[in-house]
Coordinates of C-alpha atoms in Angstrom, one line a residue:
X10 CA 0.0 0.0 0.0
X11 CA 1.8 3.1 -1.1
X12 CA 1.2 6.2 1.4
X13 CA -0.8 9.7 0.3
X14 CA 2.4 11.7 -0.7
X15 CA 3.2 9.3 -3.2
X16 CA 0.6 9.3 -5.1
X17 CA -0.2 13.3 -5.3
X18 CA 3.8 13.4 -6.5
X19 CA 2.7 11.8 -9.6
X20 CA 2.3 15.0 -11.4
X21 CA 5.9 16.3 -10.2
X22 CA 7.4 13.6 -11.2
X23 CA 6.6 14.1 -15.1
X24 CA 9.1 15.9 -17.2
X25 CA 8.3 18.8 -19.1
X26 CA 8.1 17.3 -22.8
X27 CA 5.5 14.8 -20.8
X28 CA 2.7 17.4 -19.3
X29 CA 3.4 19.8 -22.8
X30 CA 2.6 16.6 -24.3
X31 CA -1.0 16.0 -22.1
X32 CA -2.0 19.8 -22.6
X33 CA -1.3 19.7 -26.6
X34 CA -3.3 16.6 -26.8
X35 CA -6.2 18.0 -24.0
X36 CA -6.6 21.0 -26.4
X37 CA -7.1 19.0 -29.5
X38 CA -10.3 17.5 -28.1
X39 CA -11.6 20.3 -26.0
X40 CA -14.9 21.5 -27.6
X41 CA -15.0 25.2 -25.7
X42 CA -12.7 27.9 -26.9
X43 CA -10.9 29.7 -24.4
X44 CA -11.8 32.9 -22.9
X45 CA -9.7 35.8 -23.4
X46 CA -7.5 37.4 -21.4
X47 CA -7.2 41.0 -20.6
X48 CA -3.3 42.3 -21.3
X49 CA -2.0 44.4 -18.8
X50 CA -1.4 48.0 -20.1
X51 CA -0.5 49.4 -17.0
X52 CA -2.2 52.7 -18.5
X53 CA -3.5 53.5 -15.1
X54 CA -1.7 54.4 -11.5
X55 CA -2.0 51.8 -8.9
X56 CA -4.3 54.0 -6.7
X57 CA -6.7 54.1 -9.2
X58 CA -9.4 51.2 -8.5
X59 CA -13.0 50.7 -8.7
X60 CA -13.4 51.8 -4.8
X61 CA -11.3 55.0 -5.5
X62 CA -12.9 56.5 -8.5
X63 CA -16.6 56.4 -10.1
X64 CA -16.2 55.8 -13.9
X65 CA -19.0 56.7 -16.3
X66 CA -21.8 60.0 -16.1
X67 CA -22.7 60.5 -12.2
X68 CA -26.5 60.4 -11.8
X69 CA -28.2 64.0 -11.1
X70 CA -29.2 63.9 -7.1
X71 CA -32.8 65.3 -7.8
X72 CA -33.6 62.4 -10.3
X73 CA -35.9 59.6 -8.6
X74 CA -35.4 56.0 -9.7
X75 CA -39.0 55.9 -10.1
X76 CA -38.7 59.0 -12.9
X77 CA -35.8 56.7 -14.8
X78 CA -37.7 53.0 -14.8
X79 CA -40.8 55.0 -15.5
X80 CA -40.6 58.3 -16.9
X81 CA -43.8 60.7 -16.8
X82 CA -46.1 60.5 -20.0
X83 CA -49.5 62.2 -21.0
X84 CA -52.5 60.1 -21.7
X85 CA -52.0 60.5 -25.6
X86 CA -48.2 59.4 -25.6
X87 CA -49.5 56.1 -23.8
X88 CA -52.1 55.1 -26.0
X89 CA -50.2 56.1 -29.1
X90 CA -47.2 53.5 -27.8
X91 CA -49.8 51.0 -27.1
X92 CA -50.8 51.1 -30.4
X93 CA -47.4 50.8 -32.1
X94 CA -46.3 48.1 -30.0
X95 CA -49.5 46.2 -29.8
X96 CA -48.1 43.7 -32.7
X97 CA -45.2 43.2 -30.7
X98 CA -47.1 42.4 -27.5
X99 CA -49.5 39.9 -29.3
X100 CA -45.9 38.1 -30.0
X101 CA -45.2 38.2 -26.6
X102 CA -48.4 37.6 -24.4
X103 CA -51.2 36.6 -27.2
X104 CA -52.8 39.3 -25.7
X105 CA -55.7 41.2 -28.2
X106 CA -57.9 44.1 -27.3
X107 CA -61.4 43.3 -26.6
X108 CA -63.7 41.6 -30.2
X109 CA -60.0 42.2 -31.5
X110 CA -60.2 39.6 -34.5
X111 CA -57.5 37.1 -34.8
X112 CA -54.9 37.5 -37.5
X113 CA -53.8 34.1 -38.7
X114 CA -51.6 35.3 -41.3
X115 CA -53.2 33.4 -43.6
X116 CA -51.7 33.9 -47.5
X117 CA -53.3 33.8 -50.5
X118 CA -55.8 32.6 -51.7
X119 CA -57.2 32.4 -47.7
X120 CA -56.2 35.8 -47.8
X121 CA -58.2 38.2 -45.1
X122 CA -60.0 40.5 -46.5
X123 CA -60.8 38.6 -49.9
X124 CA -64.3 38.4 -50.5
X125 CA -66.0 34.8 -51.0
X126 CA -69.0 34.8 -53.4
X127 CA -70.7 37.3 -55.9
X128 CA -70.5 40.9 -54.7
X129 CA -73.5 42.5 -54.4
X130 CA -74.4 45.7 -56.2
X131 CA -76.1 47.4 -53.6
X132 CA -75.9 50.6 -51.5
X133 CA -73.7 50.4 -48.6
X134 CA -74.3 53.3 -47.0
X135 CA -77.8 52.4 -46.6
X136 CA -79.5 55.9 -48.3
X137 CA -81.0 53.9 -51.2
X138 CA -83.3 51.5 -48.6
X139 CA -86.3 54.2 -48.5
X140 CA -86.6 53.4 -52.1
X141 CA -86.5 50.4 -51.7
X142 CA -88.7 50.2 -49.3
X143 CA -91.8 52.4 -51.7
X144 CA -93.9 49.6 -53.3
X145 CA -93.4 51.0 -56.9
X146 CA -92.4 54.4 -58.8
X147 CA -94.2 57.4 -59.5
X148 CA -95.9 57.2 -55.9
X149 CA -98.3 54.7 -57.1
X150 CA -100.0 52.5 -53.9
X151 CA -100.8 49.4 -54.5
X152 CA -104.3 48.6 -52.1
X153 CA -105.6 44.9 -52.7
X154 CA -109.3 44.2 -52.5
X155 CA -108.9 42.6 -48.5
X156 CA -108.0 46.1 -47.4
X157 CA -110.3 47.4 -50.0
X158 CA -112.9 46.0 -48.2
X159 CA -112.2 46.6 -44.9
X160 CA -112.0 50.3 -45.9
X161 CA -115.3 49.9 -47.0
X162 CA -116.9 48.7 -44.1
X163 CA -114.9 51.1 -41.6
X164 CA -114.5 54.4 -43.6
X165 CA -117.2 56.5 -44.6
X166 CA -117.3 57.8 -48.3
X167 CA -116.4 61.4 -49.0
X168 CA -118.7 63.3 -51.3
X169 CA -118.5 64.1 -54.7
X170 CA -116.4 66.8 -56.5
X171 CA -118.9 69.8 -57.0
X172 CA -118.9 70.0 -60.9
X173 CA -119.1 73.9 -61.5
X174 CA -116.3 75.4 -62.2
X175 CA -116.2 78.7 -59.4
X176 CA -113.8 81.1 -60.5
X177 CA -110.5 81.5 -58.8
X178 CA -110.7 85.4 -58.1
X179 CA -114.3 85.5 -56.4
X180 CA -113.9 85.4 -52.7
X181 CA -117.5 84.6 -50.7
X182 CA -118.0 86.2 -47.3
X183 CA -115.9 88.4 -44.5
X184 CA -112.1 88.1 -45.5
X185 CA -110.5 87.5 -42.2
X186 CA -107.1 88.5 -41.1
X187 CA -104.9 88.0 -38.3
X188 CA -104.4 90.8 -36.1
X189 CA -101.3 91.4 -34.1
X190 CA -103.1 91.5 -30.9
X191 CA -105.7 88.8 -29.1
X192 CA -108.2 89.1 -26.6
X193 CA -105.8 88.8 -23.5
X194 CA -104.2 92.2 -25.1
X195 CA -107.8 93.7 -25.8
X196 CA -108.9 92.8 -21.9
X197 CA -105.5 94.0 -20.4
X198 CA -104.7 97.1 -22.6
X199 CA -100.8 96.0 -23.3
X200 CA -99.6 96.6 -26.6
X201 CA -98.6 93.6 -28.6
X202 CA -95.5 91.3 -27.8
X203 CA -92.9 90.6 -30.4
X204 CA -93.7 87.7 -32.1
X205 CA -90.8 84.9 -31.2
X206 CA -92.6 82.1 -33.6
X207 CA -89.3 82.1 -35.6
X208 CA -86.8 81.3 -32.7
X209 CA -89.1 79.2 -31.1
X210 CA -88.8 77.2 -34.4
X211 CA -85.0 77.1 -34.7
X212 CA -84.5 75.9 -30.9
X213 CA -87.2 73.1 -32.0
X214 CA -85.2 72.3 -34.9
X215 CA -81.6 72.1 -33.0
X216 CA -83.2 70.0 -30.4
X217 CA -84.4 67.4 -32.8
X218 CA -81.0 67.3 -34.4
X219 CA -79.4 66.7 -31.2
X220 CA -81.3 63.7 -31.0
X221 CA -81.0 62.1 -34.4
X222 CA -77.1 62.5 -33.9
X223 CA -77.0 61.1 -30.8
X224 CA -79.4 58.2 -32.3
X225 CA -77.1 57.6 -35.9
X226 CA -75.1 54.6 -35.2
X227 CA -72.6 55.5 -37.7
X228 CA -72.0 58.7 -37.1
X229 CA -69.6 60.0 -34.4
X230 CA -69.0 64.0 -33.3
X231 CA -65.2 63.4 -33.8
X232 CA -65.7 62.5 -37.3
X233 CA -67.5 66.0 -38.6
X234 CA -64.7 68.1 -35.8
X235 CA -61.8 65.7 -37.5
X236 CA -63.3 67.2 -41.1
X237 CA -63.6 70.4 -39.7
X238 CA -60.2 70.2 -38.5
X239 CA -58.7 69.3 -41.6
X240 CA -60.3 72.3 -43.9
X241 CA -58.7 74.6 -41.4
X242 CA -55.8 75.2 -42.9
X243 CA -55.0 78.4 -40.8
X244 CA -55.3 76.4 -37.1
X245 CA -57.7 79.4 -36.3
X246 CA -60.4 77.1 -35.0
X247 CA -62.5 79.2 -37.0
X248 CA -64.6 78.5 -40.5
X249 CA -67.0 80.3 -42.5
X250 CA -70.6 79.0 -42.0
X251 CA -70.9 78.7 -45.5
X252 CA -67.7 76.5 -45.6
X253 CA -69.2 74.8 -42.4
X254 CA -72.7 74.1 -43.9
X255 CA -71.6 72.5 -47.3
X256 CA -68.8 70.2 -45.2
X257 CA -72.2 68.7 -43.3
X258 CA -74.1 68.4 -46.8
X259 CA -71.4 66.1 -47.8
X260 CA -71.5 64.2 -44.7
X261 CA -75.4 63.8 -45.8
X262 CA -76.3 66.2 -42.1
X263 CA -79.3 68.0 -44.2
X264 CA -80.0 71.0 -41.5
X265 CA -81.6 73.8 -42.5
X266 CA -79.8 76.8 -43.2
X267 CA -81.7 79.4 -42.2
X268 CA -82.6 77.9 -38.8
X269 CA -79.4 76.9 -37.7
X270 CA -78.1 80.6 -38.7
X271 CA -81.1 82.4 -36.4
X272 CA -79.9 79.6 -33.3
X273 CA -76.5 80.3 -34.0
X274 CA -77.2 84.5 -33.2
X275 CA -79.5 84.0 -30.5
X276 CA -76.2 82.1 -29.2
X277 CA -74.5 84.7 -29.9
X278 CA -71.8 82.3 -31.1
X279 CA -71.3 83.7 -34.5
X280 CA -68.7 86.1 -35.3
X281 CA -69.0 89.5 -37.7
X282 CA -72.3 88.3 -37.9
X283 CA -73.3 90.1 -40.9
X284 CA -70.1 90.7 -42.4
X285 CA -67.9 89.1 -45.3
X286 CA -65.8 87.8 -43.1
X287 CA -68.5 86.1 -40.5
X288 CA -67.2 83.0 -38.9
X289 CA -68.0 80.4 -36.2
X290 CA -65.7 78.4 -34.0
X291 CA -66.5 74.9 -35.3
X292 CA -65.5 73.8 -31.5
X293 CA -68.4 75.4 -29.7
X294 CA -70.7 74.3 -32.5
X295 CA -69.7 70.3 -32.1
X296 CA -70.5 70.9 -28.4
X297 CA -73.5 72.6 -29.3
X298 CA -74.8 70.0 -31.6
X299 CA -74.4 67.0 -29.1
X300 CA -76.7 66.3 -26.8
X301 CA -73.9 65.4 -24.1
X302 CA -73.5 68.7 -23.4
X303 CA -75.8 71.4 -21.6
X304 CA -77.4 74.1 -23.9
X305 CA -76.0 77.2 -23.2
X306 CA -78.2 79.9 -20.8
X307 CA -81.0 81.5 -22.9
X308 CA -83.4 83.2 -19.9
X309 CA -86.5 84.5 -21.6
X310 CA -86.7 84.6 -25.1
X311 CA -90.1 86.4 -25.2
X312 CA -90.5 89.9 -24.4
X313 CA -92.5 90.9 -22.1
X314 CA -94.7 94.6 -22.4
X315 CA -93.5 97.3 -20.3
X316 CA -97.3 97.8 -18.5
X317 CA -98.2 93.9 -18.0
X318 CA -98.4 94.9 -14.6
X319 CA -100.5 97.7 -14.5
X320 CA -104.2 96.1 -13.3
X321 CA -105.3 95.4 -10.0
X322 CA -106.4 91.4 -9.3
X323 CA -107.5 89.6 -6.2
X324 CA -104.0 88.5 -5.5
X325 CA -102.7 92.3 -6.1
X326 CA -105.0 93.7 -4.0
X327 CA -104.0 91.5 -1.5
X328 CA -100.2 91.9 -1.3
X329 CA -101.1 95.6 -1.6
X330 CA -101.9 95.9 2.2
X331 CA -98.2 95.7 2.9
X332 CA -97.2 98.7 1.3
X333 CA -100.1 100.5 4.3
X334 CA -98.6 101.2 7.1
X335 CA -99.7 99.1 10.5
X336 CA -102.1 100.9 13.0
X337 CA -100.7 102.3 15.9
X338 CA -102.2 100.8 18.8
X339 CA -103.3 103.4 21.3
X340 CA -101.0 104.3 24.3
X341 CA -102.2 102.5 27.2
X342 CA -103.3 105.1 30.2
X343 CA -102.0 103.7 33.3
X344 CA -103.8 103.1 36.1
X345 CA -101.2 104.7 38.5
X346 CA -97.6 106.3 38.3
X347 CA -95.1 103.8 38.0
X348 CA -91.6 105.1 39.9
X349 CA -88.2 104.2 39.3
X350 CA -87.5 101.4 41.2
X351 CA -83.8 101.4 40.6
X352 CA -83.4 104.2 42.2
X353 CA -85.1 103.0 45.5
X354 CA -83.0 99.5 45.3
X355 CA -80.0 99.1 47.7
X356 CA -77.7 96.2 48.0
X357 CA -79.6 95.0 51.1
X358 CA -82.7 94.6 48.8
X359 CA -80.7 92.3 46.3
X360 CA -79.1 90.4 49.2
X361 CA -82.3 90.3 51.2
X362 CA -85.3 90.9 49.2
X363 CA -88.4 91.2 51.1
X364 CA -91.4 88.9 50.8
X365 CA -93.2 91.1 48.8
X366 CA -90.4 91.4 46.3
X367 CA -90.2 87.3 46.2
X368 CA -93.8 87.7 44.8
X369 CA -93.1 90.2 42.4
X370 CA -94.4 93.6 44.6
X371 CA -92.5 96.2 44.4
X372 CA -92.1 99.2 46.1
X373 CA -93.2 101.3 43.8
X374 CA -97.1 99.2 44.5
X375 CA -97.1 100.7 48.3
X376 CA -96.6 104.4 47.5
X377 CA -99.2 104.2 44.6
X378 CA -102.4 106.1 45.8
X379 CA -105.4 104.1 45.1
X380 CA -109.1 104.8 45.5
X381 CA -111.3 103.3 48.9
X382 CA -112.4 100.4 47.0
X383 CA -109.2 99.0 46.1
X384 CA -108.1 98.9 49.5
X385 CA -111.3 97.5 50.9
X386 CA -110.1 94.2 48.9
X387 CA -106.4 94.7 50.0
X388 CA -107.4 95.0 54.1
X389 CA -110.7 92.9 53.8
X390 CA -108.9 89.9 55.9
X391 CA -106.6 92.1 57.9
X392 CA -108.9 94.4 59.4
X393 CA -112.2 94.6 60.1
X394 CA -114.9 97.2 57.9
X395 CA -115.6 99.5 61.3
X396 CA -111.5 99.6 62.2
X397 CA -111.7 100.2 58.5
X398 CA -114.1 103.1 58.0
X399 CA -111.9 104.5 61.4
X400 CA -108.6 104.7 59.5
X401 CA -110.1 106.0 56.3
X402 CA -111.5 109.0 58.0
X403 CA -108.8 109.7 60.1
X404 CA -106.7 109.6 56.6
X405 CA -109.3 111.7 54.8
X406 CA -109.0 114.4 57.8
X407 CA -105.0 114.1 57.2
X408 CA -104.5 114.2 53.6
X409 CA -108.0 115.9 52.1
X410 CA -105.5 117.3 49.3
X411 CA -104.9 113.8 47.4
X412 CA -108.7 114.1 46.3
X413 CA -109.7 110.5 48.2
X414 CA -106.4 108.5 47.2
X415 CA -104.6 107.0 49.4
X416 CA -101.6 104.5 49.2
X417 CA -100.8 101.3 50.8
X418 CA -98.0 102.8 53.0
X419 CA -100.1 105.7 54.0
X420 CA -102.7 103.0 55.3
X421 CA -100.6 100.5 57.3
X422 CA -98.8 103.7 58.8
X423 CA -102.3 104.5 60.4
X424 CA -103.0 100.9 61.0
X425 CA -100.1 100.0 63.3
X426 CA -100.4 103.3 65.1
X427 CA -104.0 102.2 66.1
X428 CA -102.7 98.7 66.8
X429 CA -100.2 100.2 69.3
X430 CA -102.3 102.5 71.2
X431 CA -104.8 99.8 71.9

């Protein structure tokens, strides 16, 4: 058994011709190249080294690492990358946009948009249908004898054509005309208001076409602004209404002229109205044409006659007792002087009211002079009516100048002197 260091000297022990032999022959069979080694240039100091120096552009401070994986971008950039990569990301995740069809990449003849079968020759746009739809040219109805019949039994029979021929200048009775007042005018005595028939009849019409748009399923706003967009050469936002009326004529939008004109001032939208050079901003008139925006605030649009006001109804005649002034009620007399109070009340009285006061007495109610029969009902329980007739004369002898008033005070001062001297 030979020991460990002999046999890990087996390599040692080889001359040189022998291992340059076993690396010539291990390179012949090896099936990996060789990486590449970097040659020393010594171009660089020694203190030089990846911990002592920062090679490359330094990185602003202020920049967020959020900002550099994800840099900001508007709504519009997004989609438009979306779009431009969405080939790309069908590659990648066989992800399509929603009722996206499937591109198989099929070549001819399965190409995609061949069409299998005989064309037809008809109208794609649809605007031939109400044609089709009449039962035959020239207006002509067709009424078979069922319906025949059943107009027979239901309708009644008009009468016949009168067969003298009246002359088409003689006019038979009153001519009437149309005045440009009515009976509510004639009753009221207001002069006539100015007729808004013609406005009332372009708002109508504006309305209704907000409607049909909105109900066209192959029309959308951004189509006739995308037209209007591109015939602006200028970028002024602005076009002639001329210009903007024969741009929805091709676009087979049939509205009438005149009305949308009258709208369009009662708007106030158009520009040198009147003028060569009148204009409209085909913006506001997009938003004004769908119905997903508000129309804009019109108030009143009939005028109203300066002396609508001027008669006197139940309901006027009414409010009109609030312009009258209120009746004064009359100034109560009082029954007897009332005195200051405050001027008679000391601190003792607030820190130890009398009983009186505690019952709402005050002073002021003993030193009011009051006729014999009032104080018969004060002294009725106190005093009995012969002590009573006593004091009242001896008070009568003592103060005949308050012409048979006494007080409270003046009474009980007389009272308790009698009390005491019997």
């Amino acid at each position: 058994m030979q020991a460990v260091p002999a046999l890990l000297a087996v390599e040692s022990s080889k001359s040189r011709f022998a291992v340059f032999m076993e690396k010539t022959s291990e390179d012949m069979y090896l099936k990996q190249p060789k990486l590449g080694q970097v040659k020393q240039t010594h171009s660089k100091p020694d203190s030089v080294t990846n911990l002592s120096q920062t090679f490359g552009k330094q990185t602003p401070p202020f920049d967020r690492l959020y900002d550099i994986i994800l840099p900001p971008k508007t709504v519009e950039q997004v989609n438009r990358e979306h779009g431009d990569f969405h080939e790309k990301y069908i590659v990648s995740h066989s992800h399509y946009f929603p009722a996206e069809q499937i591109n198989r990449k099929y070549d001819a003849p399965y190409a995609r948009f061949n069409t299998y079968g005989s064309k037809p020759q008809g109208d794609v746009s649809g605007h031939l249908v109400k044609r089709c739809m009449q039962q035959c040219a020239d207006h002509v109805i067709i009424i078979s004898k069922e319906q025949m019949d059943f107009i027979d039994r239901t309708y009644d029979r008009l009468g016949k054509k009168y067969p003298y021929n009246v002359p088409q200048h003689a006019t038979y009775g009153i001519p009437t005309f149309v005045p440009d007042c009515d009976g509510k005018m004639l009753i009221e005595d207001i002069s006539p208001c100015v007729s808004n028939r013609e406005l009332v009849e372009a708002l109508g019409h504006l309305n209704m076409w907000r409607h049909k748009l909105q109900k066209r399923a192959n029309f959308q706003m951004f189509d006739l602004q995308s037209v209007l967009e591109n015939s602006d050469k200028e970028g002024t936002r602005h076009l002639p209404l001329r210009k903007i009326f024969e741009i929805m004529h091709k676009m087979h939008l049939y509205i009438d002229v005149e009305k949308a004109r009258r709208f369009l001032a009662h708007f106030q939208m158009i520009v040198d109205e009147g003028c060569p050079t009148e204009r409209l901003n085909y913006d506001k008139f997009c938003r004004l044409l769908a119905i997903q925006y508000p129309l804009p605030t019109m108030g009143n649009i009939s005028t109203s006659p300066s002396n609508v006001y001027n008669k006197d109804t139940i309901y006027r005649l009414f409010c009109a007792d609030l312009n009258k002034e209120p009746i004064q009620a009359p100034v109560a007399h009082k029954l007897r002087p009332k005195q200051l109070d405050d001027d008679n009340t000391h601190v003792k009285d607030l820190l130890q009211p009398d009983t009186s006061v505690l019952y709402g007495v005050t002073p002021s109610d003993f030193e009011c002079l009051r006729p014999k029969e009032h104080l018969e009902l004060i002294f009725k329980d106190i005093i009995s009516p012969a002590d009573f007739e006593t004091i009242w004369k001896q008070l009568m002898d003592t103060h005949s100048d308050q012409n048979g008033f006494i007080s409270v005070m003046q009474f009980r001062e007389v009272m308790d002197n009698l009390e005491s001297n019997s």
